[in-house]
Amino acid sequence: MSQAFQAGDQAFQAGDLVLLSDRKGRQYLVRLVPGKLFHTHAGSVSHDSLIGANEGTQMRTTRNAELTVWRPTLQDYALKMRRGAQVIYPKDSAAILMLADIYPGAKVLESGVGSGGLSLCLLRAGAEVVGYEIREDFAAQARQNVTDFMGTQAEQHYEVQVRDCYEGIQADCLDRIILDLAEPWHVVPHAVSALRSGGMLAAYTPSIMQAKHLREACSSKTWGQAQTTEILHRNWHIDKEAVRPEHRMIGHTGFITTVRRLSADA
């Protein structure tokens, strides 16, 4: 069953993805198959004992270790799914949804699909997504990851083409163009004709110089409302009177640059 269409209080069924977590915070992504066993260093647990259980159930392994079973969140899945390329970190994916104003029914071109992590976020937000990816193996992995998490229902809203966005965009009247490419400025001339007036281009770039080159390419009178943002993520340790920032944080991962297409009549 698709993760996207499960009722929140529905018992686990064969074929469901589940997340098993132990007391030390280690997590394991498992698809339930009747008759199989999940093995860990702390013992095993049968899939049959999980099928029919409710989310939040605590189980005991054969070595009496405690495991809690959950439905994986999109963040859980994005960090643990199979990948051919590095995924955009959840903190940045979440920011892209807001900064690029992704909404239900938006026509979105995503180029540099990679393993499909950002595609999942766009689809969860209700967008209609066409992806361009130059590597067939990455394109296939992205399709599989989206289907594994969202089910075959997602296929009517998601298409991945093996195509180079630097060479052109075979679409028009797009609402959004989302880029995860090494040289996104090469896409800017194609984006001018592919985006509707008021449409938005957003690019994720690890280097500030990449963001600089993109901003320079969008400095003409065709574009407005340019901004570049970096997201830093820090958790806090809270245990009784011990309250402090965690020693580790997710610092720099990349920059998010957004610009909007001005009307040709302006």
mmCIF file of C-alpha atoms in Angstrom, residues 6-241:
data_model
loop_
_atom_site.group_PDB
_atom_site.id
_atom_site.type_symbol
_atom_site.label_atom_id
_atom_site.label_comp_id
_atom_site.label_asym_id
_atom_site.label_seq_id
_atom_site.Cartn_x
_atom_site.Cartn_y
_atom_site.Cartn_z
ATOM 1 C CA GLN A 6 -2.658 5.173 4.200
ATOM 2 C CA ALA A 7 -5.086 6.034 6.948
ATOM 3 C CA GLY A 8 -3.183 7.171 10.003
ATOM 4 C CA ASP A 9 -4.744 4.592 12.359
ATOM 5 C CA GLN A 10 -4.731 1.658 9.946
ATOM 6 C CA ALA A 11 -2.907 -1.495 11.039
ATOM 7 C CA PHE A 12 0.177 -2.485 9.062
ATOM 8 C CA GLN A 13 -0.390 -4.736 6.080
ATOM 9 C CA ALA A 14 1.862 -6.985 4.021
ATOM 10 C CA GLY A 15 3.778 -4.807 1.546
ATOM 11 C CA ASP A 16 3.823 -1.724 3.786
ATOM 12 C CA LEU A 17 7.026 0.184 4.489
ATOM 13 C CA VAL A 18 7.758 0.459 8.200
ATOM 14 C CA LEU A 19 10.460 2.136 10.227
ATOM 15 C CA LEU A 20 11.908 0.201 13.150
ATOM 16 C CA SER A 21 13.743 2.211 15.805
ATOM 17 C CA ASP A 22 15.672 1.008 18.842
ATOM 18 C CA ARG A 23 16.396 2.721 22.157
ATOM 19 C CA LYS A 24 19.681 4.157 20.868
ATOM 20 C CA GLY A 25 17.936 5.938 18.008
ATOM 21 C CA ARG A 26 19.070 3.553 15.269
ATOM 22 C CA GLN A 27 16.456 3.218 12.547
ATOM 23 C CA TYR A 28 15.788 0.576 9.924
ATOM 24 C CA LEU A 29 13.526 0.848 6.881
ATOM 25 C CA VAL A 30 11.762 -2.445 6.146
ATOM 26 C CA ARG A 31 9.069 -3.590 3.707
ATOM 27 C CA LEU A 32 6.815 -6.192 5.315
ATOM 28 C CA VAL A 33 6.793 -9.610 3.625
ATOM 29 C CA PRO A 34 4.901 -12.540 5.197
ATOM 30 C CA GLY A 35 7.223 -15.243 6.493
ATOM 31 C CA LYS A 36 10.376 -13.095 6.534
ATOM 32 C CA LEU A 37 12.537 -12.124 9.489
ATOM 33 C CA PHE A 38 14.203 -8.771 10.171
ATOM 34 C CA HIS A 39 17.661 -9.332 11.652
ATOM 35 C CA THR A 40 19.668 -6.918 13.769
ATOM 36 C CA HIS A 41 22.678 -7.294 16.073
ATOM 37 C CA ALA A 42 20.169 -7.254 18.936
ATOM 38 C CA GLY A 43 18.140 -10.198 17.646
ATOM 39 C CA SER A 44 15.420 -10.705 15.064
ATOM 40 C CA VAL A 45 11.715 -10.011 14.768
ATOM 41 C CA SER A 46 9.283 -11.661 12.364
ATOM 42 C CA HIS A 47 7.446 -9.621 9.760
ATOM 43 C CA ASP A 48 4.315 -11.606 10.654
ATOM 44 C CA SER A 49 4.397 -10.125 14.164
ATOM 45 C CA LEU A 50 4.388 -6.622 12.635
ATOM 46 C CA ILE A 51 1.614 -7.269 10.106
ATOM 47 C CA GLY A 52 -1.621 -6.330 11.844
ATOM 48 C CA ALA A 53 0.126 -4.219 14.484
ATOM 49 C CA ASN A 54 -0.611 -0.529 14.954
ATOM 50 C CA GLU A 55 1.844 2.317 14.504
ATOM 51 C CA GLY A 56 3.786 3.003 17.691
ATOM 52 C CA THR A 57 3.708 -0.641 18.802
ATOM 53 C CA GLN A 58 6.763 -1.751 20.780
ATOM 54 C CA MET A 59 8.069 -5.210 19.921
ATOM 55 C CA ARG A 60 10.712 -7.479 21.454
ATOM 56 C CA THR A 61 13.404 -9.197 19.408
ATOM 57 C CA THR A 62 14.584 -12.757 20.019
ATOM 58 C CA ARG A 63 17.268 -11.266 22.299
ATOM 59 C CA ASN A 64 14.680 -9.172 24.199
ATOM 60 C CA ALA A 65 15.732 -5.848 22.663
ATOM 61 C CA GLU A 66 12.959 -3.298 22.226
ATOM 62 C CA LEU A 67 11.989 -2.034 18.774
ATOM 63 C CA THR A 68 9.234 0.478 18.038
ATOM 64 C CA VAL A 69 7.465 0.282 14.690
ATOM 65 C CA TRP A 70 6.361 3.441 12.858
ATOM 66 C CA ARG A 71 5.224 4.485 9.435
ATOM 67 C CA PRO A 72 8.228 6.294 7.928
ATOM 68 C CA THR A 73 7.841 10.000 7.393
ATOM 69 C CA LEU A 74 8.917 11.500 4.096
ATOM 70 C CA GLN A 75 12.089 12.711 5.818
ATOM 71 C CA ASP A 76 12.805 9.193 7.118
ATOM 72 C CA TYR A 77 12.377 7.727 3.664
ATOM 73 C CA ALA A 78 14.368 10.408 1.850
ATOM 74 C CA LEU A 79 17.388 9.816 4.089
ATOM 75 C CA LYS A 80 17.258 6.011 3.884
ATOM 76 C CA MET A 81 16.009 5.271 0.369
ATOM 77 C CA ARG A 82 18.273 3.801 -2.277
ATOM 78 C CA ARG A 83 20.194 6.494 -4.068
ATOM 79 C CA GLY A 84 22.370 6.832 -7.116
ATOM 80 C CA ALA A 85 23.129 10.496 -6.449
ATOM 81 C CA GLN A 86 23.386 12.640 -3.333
ATOM 82 C CA VAL A 87 19.939 13.841 -2.291
ATOM 83 C CA ILE A 88 19.046 17.387 -1.317
ATOM 84 C CA TYR A 89 18.888 17.463 2.487
ATOM 85 C CA PRO A 90 15.373 17.623 4.002
ATOM 86 C CA LYS A 91 16.071 21.050 5.528
ATOM 87 C CA ASP A 92 16.743 22.392 2.030
ATOM 88 C CA SER A 93 13.888 20.499 0.369
ATOM 89 C CA ALA A 94 11.480 21.977 2.898
ATOM 90 C CA ALA A 95 12.822 25.469 2.242
ATOM 91 C CA ILE A 96 12.549 25.015 -1.522
ATOM 92 C CA LEU A 97 8.844 24.175 -1.173
ATOM 93 C CA MET A 98 8.279 27.460 0.639
ATOM 94 C CA LEU A 99 10.706 29.734 -1.221
ATOM 95 C CA ALA A 100 9.531 28.467 -4.623
ATOM 96 C CA ASP A 101 5.897 28.532 -3.469
ATOM 97 C CA ILE A 102 5.026 25.000 -4.584
ATOM 98 C CA TYR A 103 1.256 24.470 -4.536
ATOM 99 C CA PRO A 104 -1.267 21.791 -5.588
ATOM 100 C CA GLY A 105 -1.558 21.565 -9.361
ATOM 101 C CA ALA A 106 1.575 23.629 -10.091
ATOM 102 C CA LYS A 107 3.291 22.627 -13.340
ATOM 103 C CA VAL A 108 6.888 22.016 -12.274
ATOM 104 C CA LEU A 109 9.967 21.107 -14.271
ATOM 105 C CA GLU A 110 12.684 19.588 -12.096
ATOM 106 C CA SER A 111 16.117 19.143 -13.675
ATOM 107 C CA GLY A 112 18.855 17.121 -11.996
ATOM 108 C CA VAL A 113 16.400 14.622 -10.525
ATOM 109 C CA GLY A 114 19.078 12.359 -9.037
ATOM 110 C CA SER A 115 17.501 9.819 -6.678
ATOM 111 C CA GLY A 116 14.101 11.519 -6.536
ATOM 112 C CA GLY A 117 14.222 12.960 -3.013
ATOM 113 C CA LEU A 118 13.100 16.436 -4.042
ATOM 114 C CA SER A 119 10.610 14.916 -6.506
ATOM 115 C CA LEU A 120 8.882 13.245 -3.561
ATOM 116 C CA CYS A 121 8.596 16.579 -1.754
ATOM 117 C CA LEU A 122 7.179 18.307 -4.836
ATOM 118 C CA LEU A 123 4.650 15.519 -5.383
ATOM 119 C CA ARG A 124 3.638 15.467 -1.714
ATOM 120 C CA ALA A 125 2.902 19.197 -2.061
ATOM 121 C CA GLY A 126 0.539 18.368 -4.930
ATOM 122 C CA ALA A 127 2.608 19.532 -7.919
ATOM 123 C CA GLU A 128 2.563 18.001 -11.391
ATOM 124 C CA VAL A 129 6.230 17.164 -11.987
ATOM 125 C CA VAL A 130 8.230 16.499 -15.129
ATOM 126 C CA GLY A 131 11.856 15.628 -14.425
ATOM 127 C CA TYR A 132 14.887 15.944 -16.694
ATOM 128 C CA GLU A 133 17.819 13.667 -15.867
ATOM 129 C CA ILE A 134 20.807 12.984 -18.123
ATOM 130 C CA ARG A 135 21.578 9.559 -16.595
ATOM 131 C CA GLU A 136 19.203 6.683 -17.294
ATOM 132 C CA ASP A 137 20.234 4.839 -14.116
ATOM 133 C CA PHE A 138 19.459 7.888 -11.966
ATOM 134 C CA ALA A 139 16.140 8.386 -13.776
ATOM 135 C CA ALA A 140 15.183 4.750 -13.151
ATOM 136 C CA GLN A 141 16.143 4.987 -9.473
ATOM 137 C CA ALA A 142 14.091 8.167 -9.045
ATOM 138 C CA ARG A 143 11.016 6.553 -10.600
ATOM 139 C CA GLN A 144 11.429 3.506 -8.355
ATOM 140 C CA ASN A 145 11.890 5.552 -5.182
ATOM 141 C CA VAL A 146 8.800 7.634 -5.899
ATOM 142 C CA THR A 147 6.709 4.542 -6.613
ATOM 143 C CA ASP A 148 8.029 2.707 -3.547
ATOM 144 C CA PHE A 149 6.950 5.507 -1.234
ATOM 145 C CA MET A 150 3.876 6.957 -2.928
ATOM 146 C CA GLY A 151 2.581 3.968 -4.873
ATOM 147 C CA THR A 152 1.593 3.705 -8.520
ATOM 148 C CA GLN A 153 -0.907 6.560 -8.024
ATOM 149 C CA ALA A 154 2.044 8.958 -8.269
ATOM 150 C CA GLU A 155 2.778 7.909 -11.856
ATOM 151 C CA GLN A 156 -0.059 10.066 -13.208
ATOM 152 C CA HIS A 157 1.596 13.143 -11.670
ATOM 153 C CA TYR A 158 5.263 12.274 -12.313
ATOM 154 C CA GLU A 159 7.310 11.759 -15.453
ATOM 155 C CA VAL A 160 11.088 11.527 -15.763
ATOM 156 C CA GLN A 161 12.716 12.045 -19.161
ATOM 157 C CA VAL A 162 16.344 11.302 -19.998
ATOM 158 C CA ARG A 163 17.132 14.771 -21.284
ATOM 159 C CA ASP A 164 19.728 17.532 -20.880
ATOM 160 C CA CYS A 165 18.154 20.753 -19.618
ATOM 161 C CA TYR A 166 21.182 22.731 -20.837
ATOM 162 C CA GLU A 167 20.084 21.942 -24.398
ATOM 163 C CA GLY A 168 16.543 23.201 -23.989
ATOM 164 C CA ILE A 169 13.155 22.794 -22.286
ATOM 165 C CA GLN A 170 10.390 21.042 -24.196
ATOM 166 C CA ALA A 171 7.527 22.728 -22.355
ATOM 167 C CA ASP A 172 5.862 26.097 -21.957
ATOM 168 C CA CYS A 173 3.595 27.883 -19.485
ATOM 169 C CA LEU A 174 5.427 26.245 -16.589
ATOM 170 C CA ASP A 175 4.699 27.576 -13.118
ATOM 171 C CA ARG A 176 8.049 26.593 -11.623
ATOM 172 C CA ILE A 177 11.480 25.362 -12.727
ATOM 173 C CA ILE A 178 13.583 23.709 -10.015
ATOM 174 C CA LEU A 179 17.268 23.049 -10.760
ATOM 175 C CA ASP A 180 19.880 20.925 -9.016
ATOM 176 C CA LEU A 181 22.635 21.342 -11.598
ATOM 177 C CA ALA A 182 26.301 22.292 -11.590
ATOM 178 C CA GLU A 183 25.821 25.234 -13.986
ATOM 179 C CA PRO A 184 22.178 26.356 -13.688
ATOM 180 C CA TRP A 185 22.874 29.646 -15.481
ATOM 181 C CA HIS A 186 22.942 27.721 -18.769
ATOM 182 C CA VAL A 187 19.229 27.013 -18.278
ATOM 183 C CA VAL A 188 18.234 30.659 -17.844
ATOM 184 C CA PRO A 189 17.750 31.432 -21.586
ATOM 185 C CA HIS A 190 15.503 28.367 -21.957
ATOM 186 C CA ALA A 191 13.579 29.241 -18.795
ATOM 187 C CA VAL A 192 12.619 32.635 -20.228
ATOM 188 C CA SER A 193 10.367 31.023 -22.845
ATOM 189 C CA ALA A 194 9.308 28.020 -20.745
ATOM 190 C CA LEU A 195 7.999 29.915 -17.687
ATOM 191 C CA ARG A 196 4.725 31.801 -17.586
ATOM 192 C CA SER A 197 4.761 35.434 -16.497
ATOM 193 C CA GLY A 198 5.172 35.447 -12.734
ATOM 194 C CA GLY A 199 6.600 31.939 -12.796
ATOM 195 C CA MET A 200 9.601 31.142 -10.674
ATOM 196 C CA LEU A 201 13.003 29.558 -11.175
ATOM 197 C CA ALA A 202 14.728 28.046 -8.123
ATOM 198 C CA ALA A 203 18.218 26.550 -8.077
ATOM 199 C CA TYR A 204 20.079 24.604 -5.416
ATOM 200 C CA THR A 205 23.854 25.129 -5.568
ATOM 201 C CA PRO A 206 26.560 23.947 -3.125
ATOM 202 C CA SER A 207 28.916 26.854 -3.976
ATOM 203 C CA ILE A 208 28.220 30.552 -3.506
ATOM 204 C CA MET A 209 30.072 31.207 -6.764
ATOM 205 C CA GLN A 210 27.503 29.064 -8.561
ATOM 206 C CA ALA A 211 24.795 31.202 -7.003
ATOM 207 C CA LYS A 212 26.687 34.340 -8.052
ATOM 208 C CA HIS A 213 26.903 33.208 -11.697
ATOM 209 C CA LEU A 214 23.205 32.368 -11.682
ATOM 210 C CA ARG A 215 22.260 35.758 -10.241
ATOM 211 C CA GLU A 216 24.356 37.472 -12.912
ATOM 212 C CA ALA A 217 22.575 35.482 -15.636
ATOM 213 C CA CYS A 218 19.237 36.636 -14.192
ATOM 214 C CA SER A 219 20.171 40.316 -13.948
ATOM 215 C CA SER A 220 18.332 41.334 -17.137
ATOM 216 C CA LYS A 221 14.942 43.030 -17.210
ATOM 217 C CA THR A 222 13.361 39.598 -17.743
ATOM 218 C CA TRP A 223 13.714 38.682 -14.071
ATOM 219 C CA GLY A 224 12.788 40.158 -10.699
ATOM 220 C CA GLN A 225 12.647 39.439 -6.959
ATOM 221 C CA ALA A 226 15.969 37.571 -6.876
ATOM 222 C CA GLN A 227 17.125 36.206 -3.534
ATOM 223 C CA THR A 228 19.686 33.682 -2.306
ATOM 224 C CA THR A 229 19.208 31.840 0.989
ATOM 225 C CA GLU A 230 21.223 29.405 3.102
ATOM 226 C CA ILE A 231 19.511 27.182 5.678
ATOM 227 C CA LEU A 232 21.320 26.063 8.856
ATOM 228 C CA HIS A 233 19.812 23.376 11.091
ATOM 229 C CA ARG A 234 20.640 22.846 14.776
ATOM 230 C CA ASN A 235 18.871 20.513 17.187
ATOM 231 C CA TRP A 236 18.750 21.013 20.943
ATOM 232 C CA HIS A 237 19.431 18.574 23.746
ATOM 233 C CA ILE A 238 16.756 18.806 26.448
ATOM 234 C CA ASP A 239 16.963 16.422 29.423
ATOM 235 C CA LYS A 240 15.590 17.758 32.721
ATOM 236 C CA GLU A 241 17.862 20.694 33.660
#
